[in-house]
XYZ file of C-alpha atoms in Angstrom:
509
model
C 0.000 0.000 0.000
C 1.274 3.453 -0.922
C 1.247 6.469 1.402
C 2.879 9.871 1.223
C 3.420 13.036 3.212
C 5.703 16.061 3.123
C 8.778 17.188 5.005
C 11.761 19.409 4.263
C 15.527 19.214 3.825
C 17.616 22.115 5.136
C 20.535 22.957 2.849
C 22.690 25.781 4.121
C 20.116 28.127 5.625
C 17.326 27.333 3.161
C 14.686 24.604 3.314
C 13.508 22.568 0.328
C 10.258 20.633 0.076
C 10.658 16.857 0.263
C 7.916 14.392 -0.614
C 8.096 11.282 1.588
C 6.656 8.251 -0.231
C 6.222 4.847 1.437
C 5.347 1.705 -0.476
C 4.820 -1.338 1.770
C 4.301 -4.848 0.398
C 3.359 -7.617 2.797
C 5.049 -10.357 0.777
C 7.388 -12.403 2.962
C 7.848 -12.806 6.676
C 10.980 -10.691 7.009
C 10.825 -6.918 7.376
C 13.142 -5.177 4.904
C 13.250 -1.364 4.728
C 15.065 0.509 1.967
C 15.453 4.300 2.061
C 16.307 5.926 -1.265
C 16.738 9.536 -2.349
C 20.324 10.393 -1.295
C 19.897 9.893 2.471
C 22.863 10.523 4.756
C 23.831 8.231 7.653
C 21.429 9.898 10.111
C 18.501 9.391 7.717
C 19.424 5.756 7.110
C 19.562 5.161 10.863
C 15.955 6.330 11.122
C 14.900 2.779 10.175
C 15.962 1.532 13.611
C 14.645 4.541 15.538
C 11.273 4.373 13.804
C 10.954 0.600 14.271
C 11.642 0.820 18.027
C 9.369 3.836 18.498
C 6.466 2.122 16.731
C 6.869 -1.098 18.659
C 7.151 0.675 22.020
C 3.963 2.592 21.239
C 2.086 -0.611 20.391
C 2.182 -0.454 16.586
C 3.664 -3.326 14.553
C 6.261 -2.579 11.924
C 5.165 -3.576 8.383
C 6.356 -6.991 7.238
C 7.772 -7.616 3.809
C 9.573 -5.149 1.576
C 9.107 -1.454 2.324
C 10.599 1.255 0.101
C 10.826 4.816 1.411
C 11.518 7.401 -1.275
C 12.593 10.939 -0.384
C 11.935 13.062 -3.459
C 13.482 14.865 -5.229
C 16.016 12.074 -5.412
C 18.926 14.327 -6.468
C 18.737 16.464 -3.304
C 20.825 15.173 -0.416
C 18.774 14.537 2.746
C 20.480 15.096 6.095
C 19.564 15.020 9.756
C 16.932 13.384 11.922
C 13.877 15.462 10.955
C 12.587 12.662 8.684
C 11.955 10.224 11.563
C 8.400 11.361 12.288
C 7.191 11.657 8.660
C 8.620 8.199 7.883
C 6.840 6.729 10.902
C 3.565 8.361 9.890
C 3.957 7.042 6.359
C 4.536 3.503 7.622
C 1.463 3.719 9.865
C -0.649 5.024 6.969
C 0.618 2.248 4.694
C -0.426 -0.248 7.377
C -3.885 1.318 7.720
C -3.509 2.814 11.203
C -4.086 6.454 10.163
C -5.949 8.372 7.445
C -3.808 8.471 4.292
C -5.674 11.392 2.711
C -5.222 13.581 5.762
C -1.555 12.623 5.915
C -1.037 13.648 2.284
C -2.148 17.214 3.113
C 0.260 17.685 6.026
C 3.931 18.541 6.466
C 5.837 16.809 9.271
C 9.276 17.164 10.849
C 10.687 15.666 14.034
C 13.153 13.211 15.532
C 11.888 10.120 17.321
C 13.247 8.703 20.549
C 13.076 4.942 20.996
C 10.116 5.299 23.380
C 8.134 7.347 20.854
C 8.863 10.792 22.269
C 9.387 13.487 19.634
C 12.660 15.370 20.080
C 13.362 18.924 18.855
C 15.259 19.473 15.608
C 17.317 22.199 13.973
C 16.135 24.494 11.208
C 12.411 24.644 12.018
C 12.258 28.358 11.194
C 13.342 27.985 7.516
C 11.201 24.822 7.257
C 8.092 26.731 8.339
C 8.945 29.591 5.990
C 9.104 27.109 3.114
C 5.944 25.177 4.017
C 3.746 28.257 4.186
C 4.263 28.641 0.424
C 2.681 25.232 -0.312
C -1.051 25.785 -0.866
C -1.872 22.041 -0.797
C -0.860 21.788 2.876
C -3.311 22.401 5.717
C -1.172 21.451 8.743
C 2.430 21.512 9.943
C 3.393 19.048 12.684
C 6.598 19.811 14.602
C 8.133 18.815 17.957
C 6.526 20.497 20.939
C 9.740 22.384 21.774
C 9.889 23.854 18.239
C 6.234 24.922 18.029
C 6.769 28.597 18.870
C 9.589 28.799 16.327
C 7.438 27.286 13.577
C 4.387 29.406 14.414
C 6.495 32.526 14.001
C 7.167 31.833 10.316
C 4.303 29.578 9.215
C 1.923 32.418 8.361
C -1.623 31.080 7.871
C -0.497 27.439 7.996
C -1.649 25.931 11.340
C 1.168 24.546 13.473
C 0.464 21.572 15.734
C 2.910 20.698 18.545
C 3.594 16.971 18.822
C 4.995 15.538 22.061
C 5.050 11.858 21.074
C 4.146 9.415 18.335
C 0.666 8.787 19.769
C -0.161 12.514 19.510
C 0.551 12.385 15.775
C -1.560 9.231 15.357
C -4.462 10.850 17.204
C -4.229 13.960 15.028
C -4.499 12.009 11.770
C -7.331 9.893 13.141
C -9.454 12.956 13.769
C -8.954 13.585 17.472
C -9.578 17.304 18.123
C -6.318 19.213 18.546
C -5.795 22.959 18.728
C -2.991 24.588 16.753
C -0.234 26.356 18.637
C -1.367 29.706 19.995
C 1.221 30.264 22.713
C 2.834 33.605 23.390
C 5.993 34.199 21.384
C 8.862 35.247 23.632
C 11.930 37.142 22.537
C 15.275 35.409 22.486
C 18.467 36.429 24.315
C 16.454 36.986 27.529
C 15.954 40.716 27.121
C 15.529 41.159 30.870
C 19.225 40.539 31.448
C 21.198 43.733 31.971
C 23.338 44.571 28.952
C 26.924 45.868 29.318
C 26.835 49.668 29.471
C 29.357 52.297 28.393
C 28.844 54.125 31.687
C 30.940 51.360 33.258
C 33.999 52.283 31.157
C 36.596 54.530 32.794
C 38.177 57.154 30.568
C 38.989 56.127 26.981
C 37.092 59.022 25.425
C 38.725 58.440 22.016
C 37.764 54.768 21.915
C 34.238 55.542 23.094
C 33.891 58.142 20.346
C 35.174 55.635 17.772
C 32.577 53.057 18.864
C 29.829 55.655 18.508
C 30.985 56.384 14.955
C 31.208 52.645 14.224
C 27.646 52.118 15.435
C 26.267 55.139 13.585
C 27.802 54.249 10.229
C 28.375 50.479 10.426
C 32.163 50.895 10.303
C 34.810 48.279 11.111
C 37.338 49.170 13.795
C 40.670 48.049 15.246
C 41.511 48.704 18.898
C 45.240 48.620 19.633
C 46.718 49.078 23.087
C 48.546 47.460 26.014
C 46.891 44.630 27.962
C 44.265 45.615 30.505
C 43.318 48.942 28.944
C 39.701 47.896 28.268
C 39.731 46.909 24.589
C 37.506 43.865 25.067
C 35.314 45.736 27.556
C 34.684 48.489 25.019
C 33.999 46.042 22.160
C 31.458 44.103 24.222
C 29.412 47.279 24.687
C 29.075 48.043 20.976
C 25.883 45.947 20.448
C 24.194 48.025 23.154
C 24.477 51.209 21.063
C 23.430 49.667 17.746
C 19.889 50.477 16.543
C 17.206 47.837 17.237
C 16.875 45.235 14.503
C 14.074 45.558 11.986
C 11.637 42.653 11.558
C 13.447 41.572 8.398
C 16.812 41.579 10.192
C 15.318 39.707 13.147
C 13.924 36.910 10.968
C 17.093 36.587 8.921
C 19.321 36.442 12.010
C 16.996 34.032 13.803
C 16.933 31.745 10.760
C 20.715 31.337 10.871
C 20.641 30.508 14.576
C 17.737 28.107 13.990
C 19.730 26.108 11.431
C 22.613 25.906 13.901
C 20.285 24.804 16.716
C 21.159 27.849 18.833
C 17.660 29.180 19.524
C 16.336 28.714 23.042
C 13.145 26.616 23.385
C 10.131 28.905 23.407
C 12.233 31.895 22.309
C 12.262 31.803 18.513
C 13.319 35.413 17.938
C 16.671 37.077 18.524
C 15.782 40.639 19.405
C 19.270 41.800 20.399
C 22.038 42.006 17.861
C 24.439 39.048 18.062
C 27.939 39.441 19.468
C 30.224 36.652 18.277
C 33.783 36.278 19.543
C 35.541 33.184 18.106
C 38.736 31.933 19.728
C 41.972 32.747 17.923
C 42.501 29.010 17.225
C 39.393 28.946 14.982
C 39.825 27.444 11.510
C 38.887 29.101 8.245
C 35.940 26.708 7.880
C 34.776 27.569 11.391
C 35.040 31.243 10.531
C 33.236 31.406 7.167
C 31.263 28.157 7.243
C 31.438 24.947 5.263
C 32.236 21.388 6.239
C 30.947 18.109 4.817
C 27.399 19.323 5.335
C 27.963 23.080 4.801
C 26.717 25.173 7.693
C 27.112 28.878 8.530
C 30.298 29.922 10.345
C 31.117 32.588 12.903
C 30.775 35.498 10.498
C 27.238 34.415 9.577
C 26.350 33.979 13.245
C 27.401 37.625 13.618
C 25.121 38.695 10.743
C 23.433 42.021 11.594
C 25.607 42.201 14.702
C 29.235 42.379 15.820
C 32.147 40.039 15.095
C 34.863 40.560 17.714
C 38.339 39.176 17.037
C 40.404 39.494 20.190
C 44.188 39.076 19.903
C 43.962 39.623 16.154
C 47.595 38.743 15.259
C 47.213 35.355 16.982
C 44.682 34.193 14.381
C 46.089 32.093 11.554
C 46.898 34.114 8.455
C 44.566 32.105 6.214
C 41.698 32.606 8.694
C 42.115 36.376 8.593
C 42.431 36.486 4.821
C 39.092 34.740 4.245
C 37.428 37.772 5.859
C 38.402 40.090 3.031
C 35.614 39.186 0.607
C 32.771 39.094 3.191
C 33.842 42.494 4.547
C 33.259 43.940 1.087
C 30.189 42.016 -0.108
C 28.234 41.277 3.085
C 27.961 37.565 2.268
C 30.194 34.544 1.831
C 30.059 31.921 -0.904
C 31.225 28.412 -0.085
C 31.876 26.077 -3.012
C 31.916 22.333 -2.491
C 31.727 19.317 -4.774
C 28.007 18.901 -4.050
C 27.071 22.530 -4.680
C 27.547 26.209 -3.935
C 26.225 27.796 -0.753
C 25.830 31.481 0.046
C 25.511 32.624 3.649
C 24.712 36.188 4.742
C 27.573 37.882 6.605
C 26.844 41.566 7.043
C 28.533 42.396 10.332
C 30.583 45.088 12.031
C 34.124 43.873 12.636
C 35.825 44.927 15.855
C 39.377 43.652 16.280
C 41.675 44.086 19.266
C 45.418 43.614 19.527
C 48.498 44.515 21.527
C 51.009 46.879 19.895
C 53.832 44.307 20.205
C 54.433 40.728 21.454
C 54.999 41.829 25.054
C 52.122 44.299 24.822
C 54.037 47.239 26.228
C 55.316 48.942 23.064
C 53.472 52.209 23.720
C 54.583 52.455 27.364
C 57.816 52.255 29.294
C 59.248 48.780 29.716
C 58.869 47.173 26.262
C 61.301 44.276 25.823
C 60.645 43.657 22.125
C 63.207 44.288 19.415
C 62.184 46.389 16.383
C 62.232 43.408 14.024
C 60.040 41.435 16.467
C 57.493 44.252 16.493
C 57.496 44.441 12.683
C 57.066 40.663 12.425
C 54.206 40.721 14.949
C 52.361 43.520 13.168
C 53.113 41.911 9.805
C 50.750 39.064 10.700
C 47.971 41.438 9.671
C 48.034 41.942 5.933
C 47.745 45.321 4.297
C 44.575 44.399 2.346
C 42.796 43.399 5.566
C 43.964 46.507 7.405
C 42.764 48.549 4.445
C 39.222 47.287 5.028
C 39.122 48.535 8.619
C 37.764 52.080 8.799
C 38.742 53.114 12.323
C 42.223 52.530 13.763
C 42.039 53.404 17.448
C 44.865 53.604 19.971
C 43.666 52.606 23.437
C 46.009 54.141 26.000
C 46.696 53.140 29.598
C 44.760 55.119 32.194
C 46.567 57.393 34.616
C 46.112 57.002 38.352
C 43.383 59.640 38.598
C 41.268 57.949 35.916
C 41.743 54.561 37.558
C 40.706 55.685 41.027
C 37.696 57.841 40.243
C 34.219 56.477 39.639
C 33.283 56.139 35.915
C 31.416 59.251 34.831
C 31.002 58.697 31.098
C 27.794 58.660 29.089
C 25.508 55.671 29.278
C 24.816 53.439 26.289
C 21.233 54.767 26.237
C 22.448 58.352 25.691
C 24.842 57.294 22.929
C 22.144 55.152 21.308
C 19.869 58.184 20.932
C 22.468 59.953 18.773
C 23.155 56.780 16.801
C 19.452 56.320 16.021
C 19.196 59.932 14.799
C 22.248 59.442 12.548
C 20.869 56.166 11.178
C 17.539 57.869 10.454
C 19.386 60.462 8.359
C 21.087 57.660 6.435
C 17.825 55.753 5.951
C 16.297 58.838 4.360
C 19.400 59.447 2.249
C 19.523 55.875 0.878
C 15.784 55.202 0.696
C 14.980 52.637 -1.985
C 18.627 51.770 -2.716
C 19.048 48.739 -0.441
C 21.768 50.552 1.524
C 21.173 51.124 5.227
C 24.334 52.812 6.493
C 27.279 54.874 5.274
C 29.780 52.009 5.418
C 27.956 50.295 2.538
C 27.991 53.258 0.142
C 28.925 52.522 -3.471
C 31.328 54.731 -5.483
C 28.317 56.442 -7.046
C 26.909 57.197 -3.577
C 30.275 58.619 -2.514
C 30.282 61.058 -5.417
C 26.754 62.146 -4.581
C 26.873 62.288 -0.767
C 30.502 63.051 0.068
C 31.391 66.185 -1.822
C 34.208 68.238 -0.298
C 35.396 71.838 -0.521
C 38.789 73.251 -1.519
C 40.145 73.368 2.037
C 39.145 69.772 2.654
C 40.765 68.752 -0.615
C 44.113 70.116 0.561
C 43.794 68.170 3.806
C 43.092 64.954 1.921
C 46.012 65.470 -0.438
C 48.361 65.828 2.514
C 46.908 62.669 4.107
C 47.308 60.666 0.885
C 50.977 61.663 0.626
C 51.761 61.160 4.327
C 50.013 57.819 4.834
C 50.298 56.410 1.289
C 46.537 55.869 1.257
C 45.080 53.382 -1.175
C 41.910 54.235 -3.121
C 39.965 51.986 -0.750
C 41.354 53.760 2.324
C 40.516 57.126 0.741
C 36.918 56.024 0.174
C 36.650 54.802 3.737
C 37.861 58.134 5.088
C 35.037 59.821 3.178
C 32.505 57.330 4.562
C 33.674 57.910 8.128
C 33.613 61.679 7.605
C 30.040 61.396 6.310
C 29.062 59.506 9.479
C 30.728 62.085 11.719
C 28.799 64.807 9.892
C 25.542 62.873 10.394
C 26.218 62.564 14.120
C 26.707 66.308 14.239
C 23.607 66.994 12.175
C 25.646 68.669 9.417
C 24.269 68.450 5.870
C 27.738 68.620 4.302
C 31.139 67.202 5.150
C 33.264 69.924 6.720
C 37.002 70.144 7.236
C 36.707 69.220 10.932
C 34.853 66.028 10.018
C 37.573 65.002 7.560
C 40.319 65.851 10.037
C 38.785 63.516 12.615
C 38.267 60.789 10.016
C 41.898 60.988 8.872
C 43.065 60.672 12.473
C 41.401 57.256 12.592
C 43.822 55.958 9.919
C 46.786 55.675 12.311
C 48.030 52.366 10.934
C 48.154 53.304 7.265
C 51.695 54.513 7.847
C 54.407 52.723 5.861
C 56.154 51.495 9.052
C 53.180 49.329 10.100
């Protein structure tokens, strides 16, 4: 007897519709199950999980030859989400549930051996895909994933399933209400966020972070150990504008595929802050692997990627950042296909000025060639893509002893939101949301300079040997500084400040 239902395969961060077909013949006493349609090892192992779950719930496994086809056959199927639809197909083929009702439903879930339905990854993109299928009238997902699915399913009813018997009852007509629970925000918004009012001194670095937040600029913090570089970087997400609904869904989808969403909290409302260890590989950074998945830079999408101890990262790991910093996405090519992951983030890097960390203060033990070798671990092309080069100095005794008296993140955020509103109006309808993403055409239109400013830029180009990219980034930073000040045009003072943030474009770096 033939039965079918629908499920989905998650590839990268996208879900694709999969038709699950089961053909059971009762010829023979032995039970033989064949799964076809490019299943991976986890899908093949579902035969044993499904068999045990059915038997422990009181349902016999079909005898004879059973063929399970996962169509389309040329799409690789991965993960454990096919357990529940396969079990439902086997029960329908054996006459235990309504086949017609099953054929109008989409199902995803992993089965435990006792019949309990376990949560799975990628429910958010699965629900987004299923809502486009007009022939479906129900989406069955694990109970723990119900809020996540309901968020993206649109008008498609979502039914939470706790165990195999719940699914059987649903298809046999037992009344069951779709999920209507309250959707909670992720990241536990009630937790107190790090605040800039806790930072002592460092007015230059605080100003640089405000500019970075207002214009979406990348920054490099360089200073001796213990000066607060990491502390300052961790407070950047708190002064970034709230995410739009589109940004929230896109960011949450990435975390859903990686299984990083909290149960019952399907939305990430706060911008992500991702800080990979300096031993991370290039695959861990940009994504990939045998079954390509997003990496650290995609986890930081719409948020902040913080690279502490920048020179300690492997050279090849740092170099793979160059293309995503320009394009806002990363393309991973493998033998079984090409995958594109979003990666629009603000990069904040931190480093010591030399191996001992004391180059800018008394007591440095490093030789000049050791300092050059240490700084040489950061390539010129990568440094060129960082807009703000900030020296973080040691605090004097008065600054250390006194109570922090700087502005709070809430006060800084108000100015950042005003500056972003100016940029939203400026770039309306262009797909650009902040100054850091301006194209050359936008630069010509929005960053015109006067004669006095031109002289300043000429001197900077000669002194720092600025590349065309560095020149463009100075203009973008100057435009952001002008927006923070409410100035319609870029003035000489704005350019002067922007040039001062290119400290490491000097030829001795």
